Tab-separated table of C-alpha atoms in Angstrom:
chain	number	residue	atom	x	y	z
A	1	MET	CA	-0.862	1.449	-3.859
A	2	PHE	CA	-1.376	-0.028	-7.923
A	3	LEU	CA	-2.518	-4.039	-7.420
A	4	ILE	CA	-0.978	-4.384	-10.708
A	5	PHE	CA	-1.571	-7.345	-12.060
A	6	ILE	CA	-5.378	-6.824	-10.356
A	7	THR	CA	-6.734	-5.119	-13.529
A	8	GLU	CA	-6.009	-8.231	-15.579
A	9	LYS	CA	-9.426	-9.040	-16.987
A	10	ILE	CA	-10.121	-12.922	-15.222
A	11	ALA	CA	-14.049	-14.087	-15.571
A	12	MET	CA	-14.492	-14.745	-12.048
A	13	ASN	CA	-12.853	-11.393	-10.761
A	14	GLN	CA	-15.576	-9.667	-13.127
A	15	ARG	CA	-18.051	-11.354	-10.978
A	16	TYR	CA	-16.842	-10.349	-7.675
A	17	TYR	CA	-17.347	-6.531	-8.522
A	18	SER	CA	-16.727	-5.984	-4.880
A	19	LEU	CA	-13.478	-6.723	-5.044
A	20	ASP	CA	-12.585	-4.399	-7.880
A	21	VAL	CA	-14.652	-1.334	-5.369
A	22	PHE	CA	-12.391	-2.814	-2.299
A	23	ARG	CA	-9.411	-2.148	-4.195
A	24	GLY	CA	-10.408	0.761	-5.411
A	25	ALA	CA	-11.346	2.186	-1.928
A	26	THR	CA	-7.469	1.365	-0.886
A	27	VAL	CA	-6.453	3.026	-3.916
A	28	ALA	CA	-8.389	5.965	-2.503
A	29	LEU	CA	-7.667	6.338	0.881
A	30	MET	CA	-3.798	5.881	0.013
A	31	ILE	CA	-4.333	9.351	-1.744
A	32	LEU	CA	-6.166	10.838	0.760
A	33	VAL	CA	-3.565	10.207	3.496
A	34	ASN	CA	-0.770	10.860	1.325
A	35	ASN	CA	-0.982	14.329	0.416
A	36	PRO	CA	-2.638	16.419	3.165
A	37	GLY	CA	-2.433	20.083	2.509
A	38	SER	CA	0.345	20.242	4.984
A	39	TRP	CA	1.793	17.597	7.391
A	40	ALA	CA	1.647	19.678	10.410
A	41	HIS	CA	-2.228	19.697	10.431
A	42	ILE	CA	-3.713	16.101	9.951
A	43	TYR	CA	-6.924	14.944	11.574
A	44	ALA	CA	-5.791	12.032	13.888
A	45	PRO	CA	-7.143	9.195	12.297
A	46	LEU	CA	-5.772	10.023	9.190
A	47	GLU	CA	-2.576	9.898	10.557
A	48	HIS	CA	0.172	6.793	11.099
A	49	ALA	CA	0.644	5.496	14.663
A	50	THR	CA	3.228	7.138	16.286
A	51	TRP	CA	4.819	3.983	17.328
A	52	HIS	CA	2.803	1.046	18.451
A	53	GLY	CA	-1.043	0.983	17.775
A	54	CYS	CA	-2.812	1.290	14.268
A	55	THR	CA	-5.191	4.081	13.466
A	56	PRO	CA	-7.040	3.965	10.032
A	57	THR	CA	-4.631	5.610	7.736
A	58	ASP	CA	-2.261	2.282	9.038
A	59	LEU	CA	-4.530	-0.045	7.342
A	60	VAL	CA	-3.999	1.416	4.387
A	61	PHE	CA	-0.665	-0.629	3.154
A	62	PRO	CA	-1.987	-3.893	4.346
A	63	PHE	CA	-4.993	-3.741	2.789
A	64	PHE	CA	-3.009	-3.102	-0.534
A	65	LEU	CA	-1.092	-6.172	0.038
A	66	PHE	CA	-4.164	-8.282	1.136
A	67	ALA	CA	-6.241	-7.338	-2.410
A	68	VAL	CA	-2.464	-8.412	-4.380
A	69	GLY	CA	-3.172	-12.303	-2.511
A	70	ASN	CA	-6.336	-11.775	-3.372
A	71	ALA	CA	-5.721	-11.113	-7.071
A	72	MET	CA	-3.053	-14.004	-6.780
A	73	ALA	CA	-6.069	-16.405	-6.000
A	74	PHE	CA	-7.282	-15.778	-9.702
A	75	VAL	CA	-4.340	-15.839	-11.708
A	76	MET	CA	-2.236	-18.927	-10.145
A	77	PRO	CA	-4.800	-22.079	-12.026
A	78	ARG	CA	-3.435	-20.305	-15.082
A	79	PHE	CA	0.109	-20.593	-13.967
A	80	GLU	CA	-0.159	-23.902	-12.848
A	81	GLN	CA	-1.630	-24.803	-15.834
A	82	ALA	CA	1.210	-23.643	-18.355
A	83	GLY	CA	3.636	-25.072	-15.689
A	84	PRO	CA	6.734	-23.957	-13.711
A	85	ALA	CA	8.742	-22.071	-17.127
A	86	VAL	CA	5.881	-19.690	-17.344
A	87	PHE	CA	5.088	-19.241	-13.620
A	88	TRP	CA	9.165	-18.097	-12.943
A	89	LYS	CA	9.194	-15.764	-16.646
A	90	LYS	CA	6.143	-13.728	-15.050
A	91	VAL	CA	6.690	-13.745	-11.410
A	92	ILE	CA	10.258	-12.722	-11.565
A	93	LYS	CA	9.195	-10.200	-14.591
A	94	ARG	CA	6.543	-8.387	-12.423
A	95	THR	CA	9.007	-8.790	-9.095
A	96	LEU	CA	11.707	-7.057	-11.142
A	97	LEU	CA	9.437	-4.380	-12.991
A	98	ILE	CA	7.493	-3.336	-9.894
A	99	PHE	CA	10.642	-2.703	-7.632
A	100	ALA	CA	12.567	-0.924	-10.572
A	101	ILE	CA	8.883	1.775	-10.694
A	102	GLY	CA	9.598	1.984	-6.571
A	103	ILE	CA	13.102	3.038	-7.504
A	104	PHE	CA	12.440	5.005	-10.544
A	105	LEU	CA	9.764	7.207	-7.659
A	106	ASN	CA	12.746	7.298	-4.792
A	107	TRP	CA	15.455	8.598	-7.665
A	108	CYS	CA	12.786	11.304	-9.721
A	109	PRO	CA	12.772	13.776	-10.919
A	110	PHE	CA	16.704	13.440	-10.772
A	111	VAL	CA	17.311	16.500	-10.185
A	112	ARG	CA	16.704	19.011	-7.172
A	113	TRP	CA	17.052	22.793	-6.428
A	114	GLU	CA	20.302	23.474	-4.034
A	115	GLY	CA	19.377	27.953	-3.898
A	116	GLU	CA	19.463	29.323	-7.632
A	117	SER	CA	21.116	26.175	-9.153
A	118	ILE	CA	19.643	22.591	-10.362
A	119	VAL	CA	21.876	19.863	-9.346
A	120	GLY	CA	21.600	16.053	-10.294
A	121	LYS	CA	19.915	13.627	-7.418
A	122	ALA	CA	22.972	11.453	-6.457
A	123	TRP	CA	22.368	7.571	-6.308
A	124	GLN	CA	24.100	7.259	-3.269
A	125	ASN	CA	21.508	8.670	-1.375
A	126	VAL	CA	18.460	6.976	-2.810
A	127	ARG	CA	16.814	5.163	-1.075
A	128	ILE	CA	16.101	1.494	-2.331
A	129	PHE	CA	13.149	0.532	-0.453
A	130	GLY	CA	9.952	1.764	-0.666
A	131	VAL	CA	5.725	0.593	-0.899
A	132	LEU	CA	6.337	-0.663	-4.801
A	133	GLN	CA	9.647	-2.338	-3.830
A	134	ARG	CA	7.471	-4.361	-0.711
A	135	ILE	CA	4.734	-5.017	-3.138
A	136	ALA	CA	7.727	-6.822	-5.379
A	137	VAL	CA	9.152	-8.853	-2.210
A	138	CYS	CA	5.978	-9.522	-1.357
A	139	TYR	CA	4.227	-10.578	-4.468
A	140	PHE	CA	6.956	-13.025	-5.691
A	141	PHE	CA	7.580	-14.920	-2.153
A	142	ALA	CA	4.084	-15.337	-1.828
A	143	SER	CA	3.635	-15.960	-5.142
A	144	VAL	CA	6.598	-19.145	-4.683
A	145	ILE	CA	5.223	-20.442	-1.381
A	146	VAL	CA	1.487	-20.489	-2.763
A	147	TYR	CA	2.878	-22.247	-6.102
A	148	TYR	CA	5.118	-25.181	-4.635
A	149	ALA	CA	3.484	-25.850	-1.453
A	150	LYS	CA	-0.431	-25.246	-2.091
A	151	THR	CA	-2.530	-24.734	0.128
A	152	LYS	CA	-1.890	-26.273	3.273
A	153	GLY	CA	1.609	-26.182	2.992
A	154	ALA	CA	1.601	-22.236	2.538
A	155	PHE	CA	-0.760	-22.165	5.309
A	156	VAL	CA	1.648	-23.663	7.593
A	157	ILE	CA	4.586	-21.691	6.136
A	158	SER	CA	2.965	-18.949	7.003
A	159	ALA	CA	2.572	-19.902	10.895
A	160	VAL	CA	6.018	-20.605	11.177
A	161	MET	CA	6.721	-17.014	9.570
A	162	LEU	CA	4.962	-15.142	11.835
A	163	LEU	CA	6.023	-17.213	15.201
A	164	LEU	CA	9.674	-16.839	13.329
A	165	TYR	CA	9.737	-13.255	13.214
A	166	TRP	CA	8.431	-12.571	16.884
A	167	PHE	CA	11.269	-15.382	17.955
A	168	LEU	CA	13.537	-13.488	16.165
A	169	CYS	CA	12.523	-10.077	17.651
A	170	LEU	CA	13.148	-11.311	20.503
A	171	LEU	CA	16.086	-12.997	20.175
A	172	LEU	CA	18.302	-10.603	17.999
A	173	GLY	CA	16.598	-7.487	19.769
A	174	ASN	CA	17.835	-5.405	22.664
A	175	ALA	CA	16.738	-7.193	25.760
A	176	GLY	CA	15.130	-4.109	27.808
A	177	ASP	CA	12.376	-3.094	24.678
A	178	PRO	CA	13.284	-5.361	21.544
A	179	TYR	CA	10.609	-3.580	19.568
A	180	SER	CA	11.344	-0.597	20.100
A	181	LEU	CA	12.635	2.354	17.108
A	182	SER	CA	16.242	1.622	19.011
A	183	GLY	CA	15.997	-1.915	20.402
A	184	TRP	CA	14.372	-3.654	16.855
A	185	PHE	CA	16.921	-5.825	15.315
A	186	GLY	CA	16.100	-5.142	11.965
A	187	THR	CA	17.393	-1.880	11.564
A	188	LYS	CA	21.220	-3.394	11.959
A	189	ILE	CA	20.587	-6.137	9.067
A	190	ASP	CA	18.831	-2.944	6.622
A	191	ILE	CA	21.608	-0.490	7.589
A	192	GLY	CA	24.548	-3.757	7.053
A	193	ILE	CA	23.148	-4.685	3.790
A	194	LEU	CA	22.116	-1.396	2.243
A	195	GLY	CA	24.462	1.385	3.463
A	196	VAL	CA	23.267	4.125	5.528
A	197	SER	CA	22.490	5.865	2.662
A	198	HIS	CA	20.303	4.091	1.171
A	199	VAL	CA	17.439	3.527	4.493
A	200	TYR	CA	14.861	5.758	5.094
A	201	LYS	CA	15.513	8.300	7.897
A	202	GLY	CA	11.780	9.914	8.202
A	203	GLU	CA	11.933	8.833	12.280
A	204	GLY	CA	15.148	11.331	12.733
A	205	VAL	CA	17.351	8.183	12.453
A	206	PRO	CA	18.182	5.740	10.090
A	207	PHE	CA	15.166	3.631	10.043
A	208	ASP	CA	13.469	1.777	6.859
A	209	PRO	CA	9.647	0.715	8.110
A	210	GLU	CA	9.964	-0.943	4.038
A	211	GLY	CA	13.298	-2.896	4.848
A	212	ILE	CA	14.488	-6.420	4.214
A	213	PRO	CA	13.651	-8.211	7.764
A	214	SER	CA	9.889	-6.656	8.778
A	215	ALA	CA	9.111	-8.132	4.762
A	216	MET	CA	8.587	-11.968	6.481
A	217	ALA	CA	5.502	-10.597	8.054
A	218	ALA	CA	4.146	-8.792	5.227
A	219	ILE	CA	4.635	-11.797	2.968
A	220	VAL	CA	2.143	-13.314	4.491
A	221	GLN	CA	-0.259	-10.640	4.580
A	222	VAL	CA	-0.295	-11.360	0.676
A	223	VAL	CA	-0.722	-15.152	1.135
A	224	PHE	CA	-3.570	-14.360	3.307
A	225	GLY	CA	-4.851	-12.626	1.005
A	226	PHE	CA	-4.377	-15.747	-1.817
A	227	PHE	CA	-6.527	-17.832	0.749
A	228	VAL	CA	-9.284	-15.867	0.933
A	229	GLY	CA	-9.429	-15.003	-2.797
A	230	GLN	CA	-9.298	-18.788	-3.346
A	231	TYR	CA	-11.826	-19.911	-0.695
A	232	ILE	CA	-14.591	-17.414	-1.954
A	233	GLN	CA	-13.636	-18.751	-5.492
A	234	GLN	CA	-14.550	-22.612	-4.465
A	235	LYS	CA	-17.437	-21.208	-2.398
A	236	GLY	CA	-19.454	-19.024	-5.135
A	237	LYS	CA	-21.909	-16.508	-3.676
A	238	ASN	CA	-23.658	-18.170	-1.021
A	239	TYR	CA	-24.133	-17.061	2.239
A	240	GLU	CA	-22.342	-19.818	3.954
A	241	MET	CA	-19.159	-18.400	2.052
A	242	LEU	CA	-19.904	-14.983	3.548
A	243	SER	CA	-21.012	-15.976	7.141
A	244	ASN	CA	-17.396	-17.888	7.460
A	245	LEU	CA	-15.324	-15.193	6.086
A	246	LEU	CA	-16.576	-12.825	8.129
A	247	VAL	CA	-15.986	-15.342	11.444
A	248	ALA	CA	-12.485	-15.961	9.778
A	249	GLY	CA	-12.330	-12.087	10.145
A	250	LEU	CA	-13.104	-12.076	13.505
A	251	ILE	CA	-11.148	-14.865	14.356
A	252	LEU	CA	-7.839	-13.131	12.911
A	253	PHE	CA	-8.322	-10.402	14.389
A	254	PHE	CA	-9.181	-10.919	18.370
A	255	THR	CA	-6.222	-13.527	17.862
A	256	GLY	CA	-4.074	-10.253	16.577
A	257	TYR	CA	-5.342	-8.019	19.302
A	258	CYS	CA	-4.585	-10.479	21.683
A	259	TRP	CA	-1.367	-11.850	20.606
A	260	ASP	CA	-0.933	-7.064	20.587
A	261	MET	CA	-0.275	-7.745	24.648
A	262	VAL	CA	3.390	-9.562	24.467
A	263	PHE	CA	3.838	-8.341	20.962
A	264	PRO	CA	2.651	-5.089	20.089
A	265	VAL	CA	0.444	-4.340	16.559
A	266	ASN	CA	3.188	-1.958	15.047
A	267	LYS	CA	2.991	-1.314	11.380
A	268	LYS	CA	6.416	0.494	11.411
A	269	ILE	CA	7.965	-2.826	11.908
A	270	TRP	CA	5.616	-4.584	10.469
A	271	THR	CA	4.503	-7.225	13.479
A	272	SER	CA	3.125	-10.480	13.037
A	273	SER	CA	0.168	-9.256	15.314
A	274	TYR	CA	-0.046	-6.149	12.846
A	275	THR	CA	-0.384	-8.820	9.502
A	276	LEU	CA	-3.089	-10.474	11.599
A	277	TYR	CA	-5.015	-7.918	13.203
A	278	THR	CA	-4.807	-5.834	9.892
A	279	THR	CA	-5.915	-9.391	7.614
A	280	GLY	CA	-9.074	-9.875	9.769
A	281	LEU	CA	-10.569	-6.129	9.440
A	282	ALA	CA	-9.408	-6.608	5.407
A	283	ILE	CA	-11.991	-9.756	5.276
A	284	MET	CA	-14.085	-8.467	7.683
A	285	ALA	CA	-14.627	-4.737	5.347
A	286	LEU	CA	-14.530	-7.361	1.952
A	287	GLY	CA	-17.279	-9.385	3.727
A	288	THR	CA	-19.288	-6.092	4.390
A	289	LEU	CA	-18.702	-5.099	0.611
A	290	ILE	CA	-19.461	-8.651	-0.996
A	291	TYR	CA	-22.912	-8.603	1.454
A	292	LEU	CA	-23.784	-4.987	0.049
A	293	ILE	CA	-22.963	-5.066	-3.251
A	294	GLU	CA	-22.958	-8.958	-4.268
A	295	PHE	CA	-26.186	-9.873	-2.156
A	296	LYS	CA	-28.602	-6.762	-1.942
A	297	GLU	CA	-26.931	-5.529	-5.229
A	298	ARG	CA	-26.598	-1.673	-3.452
A	299	ARG	CA	-24.493	-0.140	-6.875
A	300	GLY	CA	-24.796	3.133	-7.508
A	301	ALA	CA	-22.430	6.146	-7.789
A	302	TRP	CA	-20.121	5.061	-4.482
A	303	SER	CA	-19.137	2.009	-5.899
A	304	ARG	CA	-18.732	2.942	-9.681
A	305	PHE	CA	-16.157	6.290	-7.711
A	306	PHE	CA	-14.066	3.343	-6.266
A	307	ASP	CA	-14.168	1.217	-9.158
A	308	VAL	CA	-12.553	3.718	-11.765
A	309	PHE	CA	-9.579	3.926	-9.106
A	310	GLY	CA	-9.346	-0.384	-8.975
A	311	LYS	CA	-8.756	-0.576	-12.625
A	312	ASN	CA	-5.529	1.437	-12.921
A	313	PRO	CA	-4.038	0.882	-8.880
A	314	LEU	CA	-0.383	1.100	-10.060
A	315	PHE	CA	-0.677	4.175	-12.885
A	316	ILE	CA	-2.795	6.271	-10.120
A	317	PHE	CA	-0.087	5.652	-7.493
A	318	VAL	CA	2.801	6.437	-9.547
A	319	LEU	CA	1.077	9.512	-10.860
A	320	SER	CA	0.555	10.369	-7.650
A	321	GLY	CA	4.213	10.416	-6.430
A	322	PHE	CA	5.866	11.555	-9.517
A	323	LEU	CA	3.460	14.312	-10.181
A	324	PRO	CA	3.984	16.387	-7.112
A	325	ARG	CA	8.035	16.047	-7.052
A	326	VAL	CA	8.214	16.909	-10.913
A	327	LEU	CA	5.718	20.119	-10.621
A	328	ALA	CA	7.974	21.079	-7.827
A	329	MET	CA	10.827	21.569	-10.179
A	330	PHE	CA	8.883	24.133	-11.710
A	331	ARG	CA	9.062	27.268	-8.925
A	332	TRP	CA	8.203	31.140	-8.778
A	333	VAL	CA	9.088	33.620	-6.045
A	334	ASP	CA	5.772	33.668	-3.323
A	335	HIS	CA	7.647	36.020	-1.219
A	336	VAL	CA	11.019	37.908	-0.456
A	337	THR	CA	11.427	38.009	3.681
A	338	PRO	CA	12.736	41.007	5.433
A	339	GLU	CA	16.259	39.805	5.355
A	340	GLY	CA	16.251	39.824	1.474
A	341	LYS	CA	16.111	35.450	0.987
A	342	LYS	CA	13.275	34.451	-1.466
A	343	VAL	CA	11.179	31.674	-0.868
A	344	TYR	CA	9.395	30.033	-3.089
A	345	THR	CA	6.711	28.019	-4.277
A	346	SER	CA	5.287	25.651	-6.786
A	347	PHE	CA	1.538	25.020	-8.400
A	348	PHE	CA	0.907	22.323	-5.326
A	349	PRO	CA	2.015	24.560	-2.127
A	350	TRP	CA	0.599	27.439	-3.857
A	351	PHE	CA	-2.656	26.019	-4.231
A	352	TYR	CA	-2.801	24.945	-0.594
A	353	ASP	CA	-1.916	28.335	0.807
A	354	ALA	CA	-3.825	30.097	-1.266
A	355	VAL	CA	-7.262	28.279	-1.491
A	356	CYS	CA	-7.829	25.624	1.082
A	357	LYS	CA	-5.559	26.878	3.876
A	358	ASN	CA	-8.070	30.307	4.231
A	359	ILE	CA	-11.107	27.728	4.258
A	360	ALA	CA	-11.456	27.606	8.081
A	361	ALA	CA	-9.269	28.603	11.182
A	362	ASP	CA	-8.761	24.838	11.939
A	363	LEU	CA	-5.831	24.502	9.717
A	364	ARG	CA	-6.713	20.438	9.392
A	365	VAL	CA	-9.706	21.655	7.768
A	366	GLY	CA	-7.982	23.381	4.993
A	367	SER	CA	-5.240	20.250	4.619
A	368	LEU	CA	-8.088	17.799	4.400
A	369	VAL	CA	-10.031	19.911	1.533
A	370	TYR	CA	-6.980	20.107	-0.021
A	371	ALA	CA	-6.591	16.003	-0.391
A	372	LEU	CA	-10.205	15.611	-1.047
A	373	CYS	CA	-9.351	18.082	-4.173
A	374	MET	CA	-6.211	15.719	-4.655
A	375	ILE	CA	-8.656	12.772	-4.863
A	376	ALA	CA	-11.089	14.336	-7.266
A	377	MET	CA	-8.254	15.283	-9.635
A	378	TYR	CA	-6.539	11.887	-9.878
A	379	TRP	CA	-10.216	10.296	-10.034
A	380	PHE	CA	-10.765	12.177	-12.789
A	381	ILE	CA	-7.492	11.216	-14.748
A	382	VAL	CA	-9.019	7.423	-14.203
A	383	TYR	CA	-11.983	7.916	-14.675
A	384	LEU	CA	-11.509	9.205	-18.449
A	385	LEU	CA	-9.127	6.194	-18.711
A	386	ASP	CA	-11.799	4.236	-17.943
A	387	LYS	CA	-13.780	5.573	-20.544
A	388	LYS	CA	-11.497	5.396	-23.061
A	389	LYS	CA	-11.081	1.130	-21.738
A	390	ILE	CA	-7.221	2.426	-20.803
A	391	TYR	CA	-5.981	0.210	-18.178
A	392	ILE	CA	-2.282	-0.164	-17.568
A	393	LYS	CA	-0.742	-3.090	-16.096
A	394	VAL	CA	2.049	-4.597	-15.495
């Protein structure tokens, strides 16, 4: 999604190869769910929940943020030794750069086709927030919380933030249904601060799933990732660490599941129950990888496949968003309708229509094959970078 500073060569991180594999697998899943051949033909697990609920696709983003927190646990001791001046310089620089890259992705390629002419994409219609922008915001606030409040203080602040967000949803949302698309309080805040033109409209109305209010619970996701990374370092590789990790994951998962009864698990408004539920799953997934890779030493082609994704996460995330937008500008006439209207295509749509779409009668198969081809293509790119020891980071 891209977990930036995780690619730093930290000695402890290298001892936990499972963290690299976890990060890389998350990146691969991100490419899979973001690049179907057709959005109209997708297998259910590869779609986001319509509103309440959680599908495998809804695990991608919280797993990203959890991994950001893992990485923070390995770099925070260096920040503490260097002092506040270095801490603020590094954190502000990374935050602004990641946020700026996110806006660049939303705006690029800065022009678009309008009929037979190319026109500029006006700033007033560019969405301000997005995936990278949320990562930047969550990284910034989680870093400040952990740096100044330390572990115990960060735990208390996290609990307060999750409960406060719940109360705000109840108090400021529509009394009849405060967790609905129309009843959630956050949209009014996003529109009031950003303006309608800068807010996401993929739900059919102005509503931003990566907006300002819902970031409150997402920040805690990063802090929880920090706790896990710190605990792994402190306890070392032993079965006590692993068992405690898995128990913690089960507790958070079960707590989020129970909280769902009164505060529904929902990615689009990033509910507090969703934070606990997905963090629990992330911990259990990471614990399983630690068991397989660190304890049983079951490494091989499968782990190396995911590892290369995890070494250049920011680059590959940006590329997977940038490349289709740019190539879409290079179009040609696919066919002409009986009414004489030209229908254009470009490389990626052509590849799906000409190759993948015809593989099976069930169009979901071709759509999935196309997504797998995208994974293979982007994997080859990061594989070449890894062979040349090129690691792009912020």
